Tab-separated table of C-alpha atoms in Angstrom:
chain	number	residue	atom	x	y	z
C	1	MET	CA	-22.215	-90.043	7.463
C	2	SER	CA	-21.497	-87.686	10.262
C	3	LYS	CA	-18.583	-85.290	10.254
C	4	LYS	CA	-17.232	-86.915	13.405
C	5	ARG	CA	-16.894	-90.300	11.722
C	6	ILE	CA	-15.210	-88.747	8.691
C	7	LEU	CA	-12.639	-87.045	10.955
C	8	TRP	CA	-11.846	-90.253	12.815
C	9	GLY	CA	-11.513	-92.092	9.550
C	10	ARG	CA	-8.913	-89.620	8.326
C	11	VAL	CA	-6.954	-89.908	11.567
C	12	ILE	CA	-6.909	-93.722	11.361
C	13	LEU	CA	-5.809	-93.594	7.711
C	14	ALA	CA	-2.942	-91.173	8.490
C	15	ALA	CA	-1.801	-93.365	11.358
C	16	ALA	CA	-1.796	-96.415	9.139
C	17	ILE	CA	0.256	-94.694	6.499
C	18	LEU	CA	2.796	-93.516	9.121
C	19	ILE	CA	3.113	-97.060	10.527
C	20	ALA	CA	3.667	-98.442	7.044
C	21	ILE	CA	6.430	-95.934	6.334
C	22	ILE	CA	8.209	-96.728	9.613
C	23	ALA	CA	7.973	-100.477	8.900
C	24	LEU	CA	9.416	-100.011	5.436
C	25	ILE	CA	12.387	-98.043	6.818
C	26	VAL	CA	13.074	-100.753	9.418
C	27	ILE	CA	13.025	-103.473	6.724
C	28	LEU	CA	15.386	-101.548	4.442
C	29	VAL	CA	17.831	-100.829	7.258
C	30	SER	CA	17.804	-104.428	8.483
C	31	ARG	CA	18.460	-105.756	4.984
C	32	GLY	CA	21.336	-103.371	4.454
C	33	CYS	CA	22.986	-104.284	7.759
C	34	LYS	CA	22.563	-108.121	7.745
C	35	ARG	CA	25.158	-110.519	6.499
C	36	GLY	CA	24.322	-113.837	4.804
C	37	ASP	CA	24.284	-115.784	8.085
C	38	GLY	CA	21.720	-113.515	9.630
C	39	GLU	CA	24.136	-111.681	11.886
C	40	PHE	CA	24.464	-107.937	11.817
C	41	GLU	CA	27.640	-106.505	10.283
C	42	GLU	CA	29.571	-103.857	12.150
C	43	TYR	CA	30.866	-101.025	9.941
C	44	ASP	CA	34.220	-99.346	10.715
C	45	VAL	CA	33.628	-95.628	10.636
C	46	PRO	CA	36.981	-93.822	10.308
C	47	PRO	CA	37.499	-91.157	12.967
C	48	VAL	CA	37.382	-87.540	11.794
C	49	GLU	CA	40.726	-85.880	12.413
C	50	VAL	CA	40.350	-82.270	13.482
C	51	GLU	CA	43.551	-80.276	13.551
C	52	PRO	CA	43.725	-78.046	16.592
C	53	ALA	CA	43.689	-74.361	15.709
C	54	GLU	CA	47.011	-72.637	16.153
C	55	PRO	CA	46.953	-70.158	19.026
C	56	GLN	CA	46.840	-66.530	17.971
C	57	TYR	CA	49.346	-64.105	19.481
C	58	LEU	CA	49.582	-60.332	19.524
C	59	TYR	CA	52.964	-59.074	20.697
C	60	ASP	CA	53.661	-62.362	22.518
C	61	ILE	CA	50.256	-62.345	24.264
C	62	CYS	CA	47.859	-65.210	23.463
C	63	ILE	CA	44.570	-63.584	22.449
C	64	ASP	CA	42.462	-66.698	21.723
C	65	SER	CA	40.173	-66.065	24.681
C	66	LEU	CA	40.481	-62.274	24.834
C	67	TYR	CA	38.517	-59.366	23.467
C	68	VAL	CA	40.770	-57.238	21.226
C	69	GLU	CA	40.047	-53.601	20.445
C	70	LYS	CA	42.235	-51.885	17.848
C	71	GLY	CA	42.234	-48.144	17.342
C	72	GLU	CA	44.219	-45.024	16.475
C	73	ILE	CA	45.268	-42.281	18.852
C	74	GLU	CA	43.183	-39.198	18.186
C	75	PRO	CA	44.817	-35.758	17.937
C	76	ASN	CA	45.518	-34.307	21.396
C	77	GLN	CA	44.109	-37.424	23.078
C	78	THR	CA	45.642	-38.167	26.474
C	79	LEU	CA	46.198	-41.508	28.142
C	80	SER	CA	43.416	-40.750	30.620
C	81	ASP	CA	41.036	-39.835	27.800
C	82	MET	CA	41.709	-43.196	26.230
C	83	LEU	CA	41.844	-45.639	29.145
C	84	VAL	CA	39.611	-44.322	31.934
C	85	PRO	CA	36.377	-44.682	29.879
C	86	LYS	CA	37.439	-48.296	29.211
C	87	GLY	CA	37.483	-49.116	32.912
C	88	VAL	CA	41.156	-48.458	33.728
C	89	SER	CA	41.542	-46.584	37.012
C	90	GLN	CA	43.232	-43.210	37.157
C	91	ALA	CA	45.770	-44.722	39.574
C	92	VAL	CA	46.892	-47.202	36.911
C	93	VAL	CA	47.081	-44.406	34.322
C	94	ASN	CA	49.244	-42.359	36.707
C	95	HIS	CA	51.503	-45.377	37.257
C	96	ILE	CA	52.056	-45.741	33.506
C	97	ALA	CA	52.757	-42.030	33.124
C	98	ASN	CA	55.063	-41.649	36.123
C	99	ASP	CA	56.765	-45.000	36.690
C	100	CYS	CA	57.133	-46.441	33.179
C	101	ARG	CA	58.950	-43.630	31.389
C	102	GLU	CA	61.845	-45.911	30.451
C	103	VAL	CA	59.324	-47.831	28.316
C	104	LEU	CA	57.179	-44.922	27.088
C	105	ASP	CA	57.093	-41.195	27.692
C	106	VAL	CA	53.328	-40.611	27.458
C	107	ARG	CA	53.944	-36.970	26.553
C	108	LYS	CA	55.255	-38.228	23.204
C	109	ILE	CA	52.161	-40.243	22.285
C	110	ARG	CA	51.300	-39.182	18.753
C	111	GLY	CA	47.951	-38.916	17.036
C	112	GLY	CA	47.465	-41.500	14.315
C	113	ASN	CA	49.570	-44.207	15.979
C	114	THR	CA	47.957	-47.603	16.538
C	115	TYR	CA	47.005	-49.018	19.935
C	116	TYR	CA	45.360	-52.233	21.177
C	117	LEU	CA	43.296	-52.790	24.310
C	118	LEU	CA	43.014	-56.435	25.394
C	119	ALA	CA	40.220	-57.352	27.768
C	120	THR	CA	38.359	-60.381	29.094
C	121	ASN	CA	35.916	-61.788	26.562
C	122	ASP	CA	32.826	-61.570	28.720
C	123	THR	CA	30.219	-59.042	29.696
C	124	THR	CA	32.616	-57.195	32.010
C	125	GLN	CA	35.395	-56.772	29.422
C	126	LYS	CA	37.905	-56.113	32.158
C	127	PRO	CA	41.037	-54.415	30.686
C	128	LEU	CA	44.124	-56.641	30.872
C	129	PHE	CA	46.724	-55.119	28.542
C	130	TRP	CA	47.263	-51.853	26.688
C	131	ILE	CA	49.649	-51.933	23.707
C	132	TYR	CA	50.971	-48.833	21.938
C	133	GLU	CA	52.964	-48.947	18.695
C	134	ILE	CA	55.646	-46.300	19.144
C	135	GLY	CA	56.930	-46.769	15.623
C	136	TYR	CA	57.661	-49.451	13.057
C	137	ARG	CA	60.207	-51.141	15.325
C	138	ASN	CA	59.240	-50.408	18.925
C	139	THR	CA	56.031	-51.280	20.755
C	140	ALA	CA	55.213	-50.606	24.420
C	141	VAL	CA	53.179	-53.245	26.281
C	142	PHE	CA	51.509	-52.535	29.641
C	143	SER	CA	49.929	-55.125	31.906
C	144	LEU	CA	46.903	-53.517	33.588
C	145	THR	CA	46.365	-56.245	36.181
C	146	ASP	CA	47.715	-56.341	39.721
C	147	SER	CA	51.326	-56.737	38.511
C	148	LEU	CA	51.249	-53.442	36.558
C	149	THR	CA	54.337	-54.361	34.554
C	150	ALA	CA	55.569	-52.770	31.329
C	151	TRP	CA	58.060	-53.760	28.653
C	152	CYS	CA	59.144	-52.791	25.162
C	153	ILE	CA	59.212	-55.125	22.168
C	154	THR	CA	61.714	-54.254	19.448
C	155	LYS	CA	61.396	-55.854	16.035
C	156	ASP	CA	64.510	-56.723	14.079
C	157	ILE	CA	65.380	-54.724	10.983
C	158	ASP	CA	66.081	-56.760	7.877
C	159	LEU	CA	68.500	-55.098	5.445
C	160	ARG	CA	67.866	-55.970	1.793
C	161	MET	CA	70.071	-54.894	-1.074
C	162	GLU	CA	68.196	-53.137	-3.878
C	163	ARG	CA	69.127	-51.457	-7.114
C	164	THR	CA	67.428	-48.518	-8.801
C	165	SER	CA	68.340	-46.779	-12.031
C	166	GLY	CA	66.695	-44.124	-14.129
C	167	THR	CA	66.998	-41.294	-16.606
C	168	ILE	CA	66.326	-37.662	-15.709
C	169	THR	CA	63.401	-36.054	-17.505
C	170	SER	CA	62.498	-33.310	-15.040
C	171	SER	CA	64.162	-33.829	-11.636
C	172	LEU	CA	66.167	-36.421	-9.727
C	173	TRP	CA	63.280	-36.930	-7.285
C	174	ASN	CA	60.822	-37.729	-10.083
C	175	ALA	CA	63.321	-40.063	-11.736
C	176	VAL	CA	63.946	-42.029	-8.528
C	177	VAL	CA	60.306	-42.304	-7.459
C	178	GLY	CA	59.127	-42.941	-11.024
C	179	ASN	CA	61.335	-46.021	-11.168
C	180	GLY	CA	60.016	-47.451	-7.922
C	181	GLY	CA	62.829	-46.140	-5.724
C	182	ASP	CA	62.620	-44.658	-2.257
C	183	ALA	CA	62.125	-40.877	-2.257
C	184	ALA	CA	64.778	-40.723	0.464
C	185	LEU	CA	67.256	-42.096	-2.085
C	186	ALA	CA	66.996	-38.874	-4.104
C	187	VAL	CA	67.918	-36.884	-0.999
C	188	ARG	CA	70.796	-39.243	-0.188
C	189	LEU	CA	72.206	-39.017	-3.727
C	190	SER	CA	71.966	-35.232	-3.539
C	191	ASP	CA	74.055	-35.351	-0.358
C	192	ILE	CA	76.636	-37.744	-1.839
C	193	TYR	CA	77.129	-35.622	-4.956
C	194	ALA	CA	76.637	-32.245	-3.230
C	195	TRP	CA	80.286	-31.306	-3.853
C	196	THR	CA	80.410	-32.327	-7.515
C	197	ILE	CA	76.956	-31.822	-9.056
C	198	ASP	CA	74.719	-28.767	-8.979
C	199	PHE	CA	71.363	-30.546	-8.976
C	200	PHE	CA	69.575	-27.456	-10.215
C	201	GLY	CA	71.797	-27.737	-13.253
C	202	ILE	CA	71.132	-31.375	-14.108
C	203	GLN	CA	69.938	-31.897	-17.638
C	204	GLU	CA	67.333	-34.027	-19.337
C	205	GLY	CA	69.049	-37.252	-20.308
C	206	ASP	CA	71.304	-37.410	-17.239
C	207	SER	CA	71.015	-40.819	-15.587
C	208	PHE	CA	71.869	-42.722	-12.418
C	209	ASP	CA	72.342	-46.294	-11.207
C	210	ALA	CA	72.395	-46.888	-7.424
C	211	VAL	CA	72.844	-49.923	-5.162
C	212	TYR	CA	71.661	-49.445	-1.599
C	213	GLU	CA	70.188	-51.121	1.460
C	214	ARG	CA	66.517	-50.752	2.277
C	215	GLU	CA	65.340	-51.396	5.835
C	216	TYR	CA	62.384	-53.728	6.369
C	217	VAL	CA	60.396	-54.774	9.412
C	218	GLY	CA	58.597	-57.875	8.219
C	219	ASP	CA	57.467	-57.020	4.702
C	220	LYS	CA	57.137	-53.288	5.377
C	221	SER	CA	59.815	-50.896	4.197
C	222	VAL	CA	60.678	-48.522	7.037
C	223	GLY	CA	63.732	-46.632	5.833
C	224	LEU	CA	66.786	-46.297	3.661
C	225	GLY	CA	70.077	-47.825	4.695
C	226	LYS	CA	73.570	-47.368	3.331
C	227	VAL	CA	74.170	-46.474	-0.317
C	228	HIS	CA	76.986	-48.787	-1.379
C	229	TYR	CA	77.533	-47.748	-4.980
C	230	CYS	CA	76.242	-45.209	-7.467
C	231	SER	CA	77.146	-43.961	-10.901
C	232	PHE	CA	75.720	-40.677	-12.154
C	233	VAL	CA	75.993	-39.570	-15.778
C	234	HIS	CA	75.948	-35.773	-15.848
C	235	CYS	CA	76.598	-33.733	-19.002
C	236	GLY	CA	78.215	-36.795	-20.562
C	237	ASP	CA	80.590	-37.459	-17.655
C	238	THR	CA	80.197	-40.569	-15.494
C	239	LEU	CA	80.685	-39.805	-11.813
C	240	THR	CA	81.146	-42.904	-9.650
C	241	ALA	CA	80.520	-42.948	-5.899
C	242	ILE	CA	81.756	-45.951	-3.891
C	243	ALA	CA	81.273	-46.156	-0.128
C	244	PHE	CA	84.532	-47.007	1.642
C	245	GLU	CA	85.692	-46.781	5.231
C	246	GLN	CA	89.153	-45.682	6.223
C	247	ASN	CA	90.353	-44.633	9.666
C	248	GLY	CA	86.890	-45.410	11.055
C	249	LYS	CA	85.065	-42.967	8.759
C	250	THR	CA	82.986	-43.763	5.669
C	251	ASP	CA	83.245	-41.452	2.682
C	252	TYR	CA	82.400	-41.750	-1.008
C	253	PHE	CA	85.173	-42.034	-3.579
C	254	ASN	CA	85.357	-42.299	-7.344
C	255	ASP	CA	87.002	-45.367	-8.887
C	256	LYS	CA	90.359	-43.560	-8.841
C	257	GLY	CA	90.202	-43.224	-5.056
C	258	GLU	CA	89.469	-39.483	-5.079
C	259	ASN	CA	87.139	-38.248	-2.354
C	260	LEU	CA	83.829	-36.845	-3.612
C	261	ARG	CA	83.588	-34.719	-0.490
C	262	LYS	CA	85.362	-31.426	-0.954
C	263	ALA	CA	86.295	-28.501	1.197
C	264	PHE	CA	83.258	-26.536	0.005
C	265	LEU	CA	79.733	-27.382	-1.031
C	266	LYS	CA	78.664	-26.568	-4.557
C	267	ALA	CA	75.950	-24.209	-3.312
C	268	PRO	CA	74.767	-22.958	0.119
C	269	LEU	CA	71.064	-23.708	-0.429
C	270	SER	CA	68.438	-25.378	-2.570
C	271	TYR	CA	67.451	-22.551	-4.868
C	272	SER	CA	64.853	-21.979	-7.569
C	273	ARG	CA	67.159	-20.232	-10.048
C	274	ILE	CA	70.169	-17.945	-10.329
C	275	SER	CA	68.759	-14.465	-10.751
C	276	SER	CA	72.067	-12.645	-11.052
C	277	THR	CA	75.632	-13.779	-11.656
C	278	PHE	CA	79.075	-12.413	-10.767
C	279	SER	CA	79.749	-9.171	-12.616
C	280	ASN	CA	82.012	-6.116	-12.521
C	281	SER	CA	79.197	-3.937	-13.867
C	282	ARG	CA	75.537	-4.683	-13.196
C	283	LEU	CA	72.487	-2.422	-13.186
C	284	HIS	CA	71.424	-2.442	-9.543
C	285	PRO	CA	67.687	-3.319	-9.306
C	286	VAL	CA	67.098	-0.825	-6.479
C	287	TYR	CA	69.497	2.067	-7.124
C	288	LYS	CA	69.182	1.885	-10.941
C	289	TYR	CA	72.819	2.518	-11.793
C	290	TYR	CA	75.674	0.260	-12.810
C	291	ARG	CA	78.063	-1.009	-10.189
C	292	PRO	CA	79.971	-4.240	-9.484
C	293	HIS	CA	78.067	-7.258	-8.215
C	294	HIS	CA	80.721	-9.584	-6.865
C	295	GLY	CA	78.444	-12.447	-5.911
C	296	VAL	CA	75.712	-14.785	-7.105
C	297	ASP	CA	72.042	-14.158	-6.363
C	298	TYR	CA	70.077	-17.347	-5.706
C	299	ALA	CA	66.326	-16.737	-6.007
C	300	ALA	CA	64.467	-18.841	-3.438
C	301	PRO	CA	61.325	-18.533	-1.297
C	302	ALA	CA	61.610	-16.624	1.963
C	303	GLY	CA	62.550	-18.972	4.785
C	304	THR	CA	64.580	-21.348	2.614
C	305	PRO	CA	67.400	-22.801	4.774
C	306	VAL	CA	70.923	-21.504	4.116
C	307	TYR	CA	73.960	-23.647	4.963
C	308	SER	CA	77.639	-22.945	5.420
C	309	ILE	CA	79.563	-24.293	2.431
C	310	GLY	CA	82.494	-25.314	4.634
C	311	ASP	CA	83.950	-25.520	8.128
C	312	GLY	CA	84.877	-22.163	9.615
C	313	VAL	CA	84.314	-19.401	12.156
C	314	VAL	CA	81.611	-16.722	12.023
C	315	ILE	CA	83.559	-13.461	11.966
C	316	THR	CA	80.629	-11.109	11.301
C	317	LYS	CA	76.955	-11.200	12.212
C	318	ALA	CA	75.345	-7.834	11.541
C	319	TYR	CA	72.672	-5.767	9.839
C	320	GLN	CA	73.476	-3.288	7.080
C	321	LYS	CA	70.654	-0.874	6.319
C	322	GLY	CA	70.233	-0.116	2.630
C	323	GLY	CA	72.762	-2.801	1.719
C	324	ALA	CA	73.278	-6.398	2.763
C	325	GLY	CA	70.530	-6.408	5.394
C	326	ASN	CA	71.014	-9.307	7.803
C	327	TYR	CA	74.258	-10.993	6.803
C	328	LEU	CA	76.979	-13.355	7.962
C	329	LYS	CA	80.654	-13.709	7.123
C	330	ILE	CA	82.463	-16.989	7.711
C	331	LYS	CA	86.246	-17.387	7.624
C	332	HIS	CA	87.070	-20.923	6.456
C	333	ASN	CA	90.862	-20.767	6.459
C	334	ASP	CA	93.666	-18.346	5.688
C	335	THR	CA	92.556	-18.265	2.041
C	336	TYR	CA	88.760	-18.337	1.809
C	337	THR	CA	85.934	-16.298	3.385
C	338	THR	CA	82.246	-16.429	2.418
C	339	SER	CA	79.387	-13.959	2.873
C	340	TYR	CA	75.610	-14.653	3.086
C	341	MET	CA	73.399	-11.579	2.612
C	342	HIS	CA	69.744	-10.401	2.817
C	343	LEU	CA	68.887	-13.084	5.386
C	344	LYS	CA	65.451	-13.210	6.965
C	345	GLY	CA	67.020	-14.458	10.187
C	346	TYR	CA	69.738	-16.586	11.702
C	347	ALA	CA	69.765	-20.194	12.845
C	348	LYS	CA	69.714	-20.941	16.549
C	349	GLY	CA	73.157	-20.736	18.136
C	350	ILE	CA	74.777	-18.725	15.344
C	351	THR	CA	76.775	-15.985	17.001
C	352	GLN	CA	79.874	-14.022	16.127
C	353	GLY	CA	82.916	-16.120	16.976
C	354	CYS	CA	81.144	-19.503	16.903
C	355	ARG	CA	82.488	-22.398	14.862
C	356	VAL	CA	80.325	-23.946	12.140
C	357	LYS	CA	80.615	-27.198	10.209
C	358	GLN	CA	80.197	-27.797	6.515
C	359	GLY	CA	76.487	-28.122	5.716
C	360	GLN	CA	75.404	-26.601	9.047
C	361	LEU	CA	72.247	-24.482	9.038
C	362	ILE	CA	73.200	-20.831	9.545
C	363	GLY	CA	70.183	-18.786	8.422
C	364	TYR	CA	67.159	-18.362	6.177
C	365	VAL	CA	66.567	-16.637	2.845
C	366	GLY	CA	64.966	-13.215	3.167
C	367	SER	CA	64.705	-9.821	1.534
C	368	THR	CA	66.310	-7.508	4.089
C	369	GLY	CA	68.413	-4.509	3.096
C	370	ALA	CA	68.494	-3.291	-0.511
C	371	SER	CA	66.473	-6.094	-2.076
C	372	THR	CA	63.513	-6.330	-4.431
C	373	GLY	CA	62.515	-9.850	-3.410
C	374	PRO	CA	63.606	-12.906	-1.413
C	375	HIS	CA	67.004	-14.202	-2.484
C	376	LEU	CA	70.463	-15.018	-1.148
C	377	ASP	CA	73.387	-12.868	-2.253
C	378	PHE	CA	76.308	-15.291	-1.834
C	379	ARG	CA	79.913	-14.117	-2.088
C	380	VAL	CA	83.327	-15.787	-1.901
C	381	PHE	CA	86.610	-14.039	-1.148
C	382	LYS	CA	90.006	-15.576	-1.882
C	383	ASN	CA	92.816	-13.843	-0.032
C	384	GLY	CA	90.437	-10.917	0.462
C	385	THR	CA	89.549	-10.575	-3.246
C	386	PRO	CA	86.044	-11.463	-4.470
C	387	ILE	CA	85.910	-14.372	-6.907
C	388	ASP	CA	83.062	-15.949	-8.891
C	389	PRO	CA	81.494	-18.644	-6.652
C	390	LEU	CA	80.396	-20.596	-9.714
C	391	LYS	CA	83.994	-20.911	-10.885
C	392	MET	CA	85.591	-21.630	-7.519
C	393	ASP	CA	87.807	-24.697	-7.606
C	394	SER	CA	87.289	-26.487	-4.325
C	395	PRO	CA	90.091	-28.792	-3.129
C	396	PRO	CA	88.968	-32.368	-2.329
C	397	ALA	CA	89.029	-33.974	1.087
C	398	ASP	CA	91.443	-36.817	1.917
C	399	PRO	CA	91.730	-39.422	-0.874
C	400	ILE	CA	92.243	-43.163	-0.349
C	401	GLN	CA	95.395	-43.521	1.717
C	402	GLY	CA	98.224	-45.767	0.647
C	403	SER	CA	97.587	-48.435	3.271
C	404	TYR	CA	93.973	-48.781	2.055
C	405	ARG	CA	94.579	-48.742	-1.695
C	406	GLU	CA	94.776	-52.512	-2.148
C	407	GLN	CA	91.550	-53.087	-0.244
C	408	PHE	CA	89.801	-50.238	-2.097
C	409	GLY	CA	90.879	-51.776	-5.416
C	410	LYS	CA	89.136	-55.012	-4.414
C	411	VAL	CA	85.949	-53.089	-3.641
C	412	VAL	CA	86.020	-51.349	-7.022
C	413	LYS	CA	86.574	-54.680	-8.818
C	414	TYR	CA	83.785	-56.335	-6.847
C	415	TRP	CA	81.165	-53.753	-7.842
C	416	ARG	CA	82.270	-53.659	-11.488
C	417	GLU	CA	81.746	-57.417	-11.729
C	418	ALA	CA	78.619	-57.607	-9.553
C	419	LEU	CA	76.754	-55.014	-11.598
C	420	GLN	CA	77.267	-57.008	-14.780
C	421	HIS	CA	74.749	-59.606	-13.573
C	422	ASP	CA	71.016	-59.377	-12.967
C	423	GLY	CA	70.996	-61.616	-9.893
C	424	PRO	CA	70.626	-60.533	-6.262
C	425	LEU	CA	73.349	-58.261	-4.920
C	426	GLU	CA	75.247	-58.586	-1.679
C	427	PRO	CA	77.436	-56.075	0.169
C	428	TYR	CA	81.162	-56.417	-0.373
C	429	HIS	CA	82.851	-58.657	2.187
C	430	GLU	CA	86.589	-58.883	2.612
C	431	GLU	CA	87.719	-62.399	1.759
C	432	VAL	CA	89.844	-63.944	4.487
C	433	PRO	CA	92.703	-66.072	3.043
C	434	LEU	CA	92.387	-69.808	3.698
C	435	ILE	CA	95.479	-69.928	5.924
C	436	ASP	CA	94.025	-67.139	8.076
C	437	SER	CA	90.658	-68.923	8.262
C	438	LEU	CA	92.328	-72.122	9.455
C	439	GLN	CA	94.305	-70.210	12.048
C	440	LEU	CA	91.132	-68.539	13.344
C	441	LEU	CA	89.506	-71.965	13.593
C	442	MET	CA	92.433	-73.413	15.500
C	443	ASP	CA	92.504	-70.447	17.851
C	444	SER	CA	88.821	-70.949	18.654
C	445	ILE	CA	89.313	-74.582	19.716
C	446	GLN	CA	89.805	-74.978	23.409
C	447	GLN	CA	92.943	-76.966	24.045
C	448	PRO	CA	92.581	-79.610	26.826
C	449	GLU	CA	94.480	-78.934	29.997
C	450	HIS	CA	97.273	-81.407	30.818
C	451	PRO	CA	97.389	-82.806	34.361
């Protein structure tokens, strides 16, 4: 048999097999679809429900059909550097820089901040919007089309009450952060207790318990709000701080209504240690003979900020060679004067005769004059006589006034009871008596006019 016949035989056989398979499929389908009377049955196929996708928005702009580029501002990158290579004309860049300053001052664009460039989702990728996140709350949006409009979107801040407590093992900062608190809380507590606690003298075992507001934008914490209540156990004594407003000013008071703020700060700087105390006879480290040292030496790195311990007037700003070096004298009242010696330099605006406020920056730690190393020689004079700054009894600021005592008592009671429970905390709100609430409601109802 020839090869040609064998090939045709195989082709015919394959065709026959294919026809048989198709016939079998037709028979099976027809049997499955026929009813008993020979008519075909129609099957109800349920429709497939497809939920439409929710539109996606970025700062109120629908981005479903847009190309979105997200990036970070590079150090020293200008607006032109960023936008011109993306196809934005220099004229549009100049418009943003010159005519949209109420929305964004482009000179204040910071490296590391996030930006978005929205463009058409095609081969041209024509720029449509540029978005710059100024901070956690504020975002500048610029339309790059013919309208060339700009606006600012501000996110709401959500205040949430939180509570943090801890025991001191090394420092207040470590205790706060170690217990999940905001590092800014340690600074705030230092400010609140600045007149009553020397935080370089806190001891292991001291403890704190604070209730405060934390600021959130969405689920991101962006800052620390008001501290409402705190108790601090220091050397066995419990020092309470309760925020209360009287005469339009908020201060912190203990539960007896005494103001924690005093006429003078406990210390004029954050120091490393006390290197020399008040003495009537001390071996001078430079001159090597005994003489009085009527001040306290605070050892601290050069450049450490120095603050005025109270309100007053600068009566002396001078340099004393071989002695105090750069120094300041501040007269606080008819009784007290303070002196700050061996300064590296003075704060901007500090001149003889100027007025300073408590806690105002006045200078920086140095080693000028007769000094063996950077430190602040701090002195206090009472009626012209030097006294030991560490033993100075500072009078408190205004206590709770009589007309506010009843309300303050309610605040104290509220926090004592609220802190006994583990549930969520709320700020204190003055309860309005029922009769007053009804009167307010009646006053808000518009009375109909009679003809």
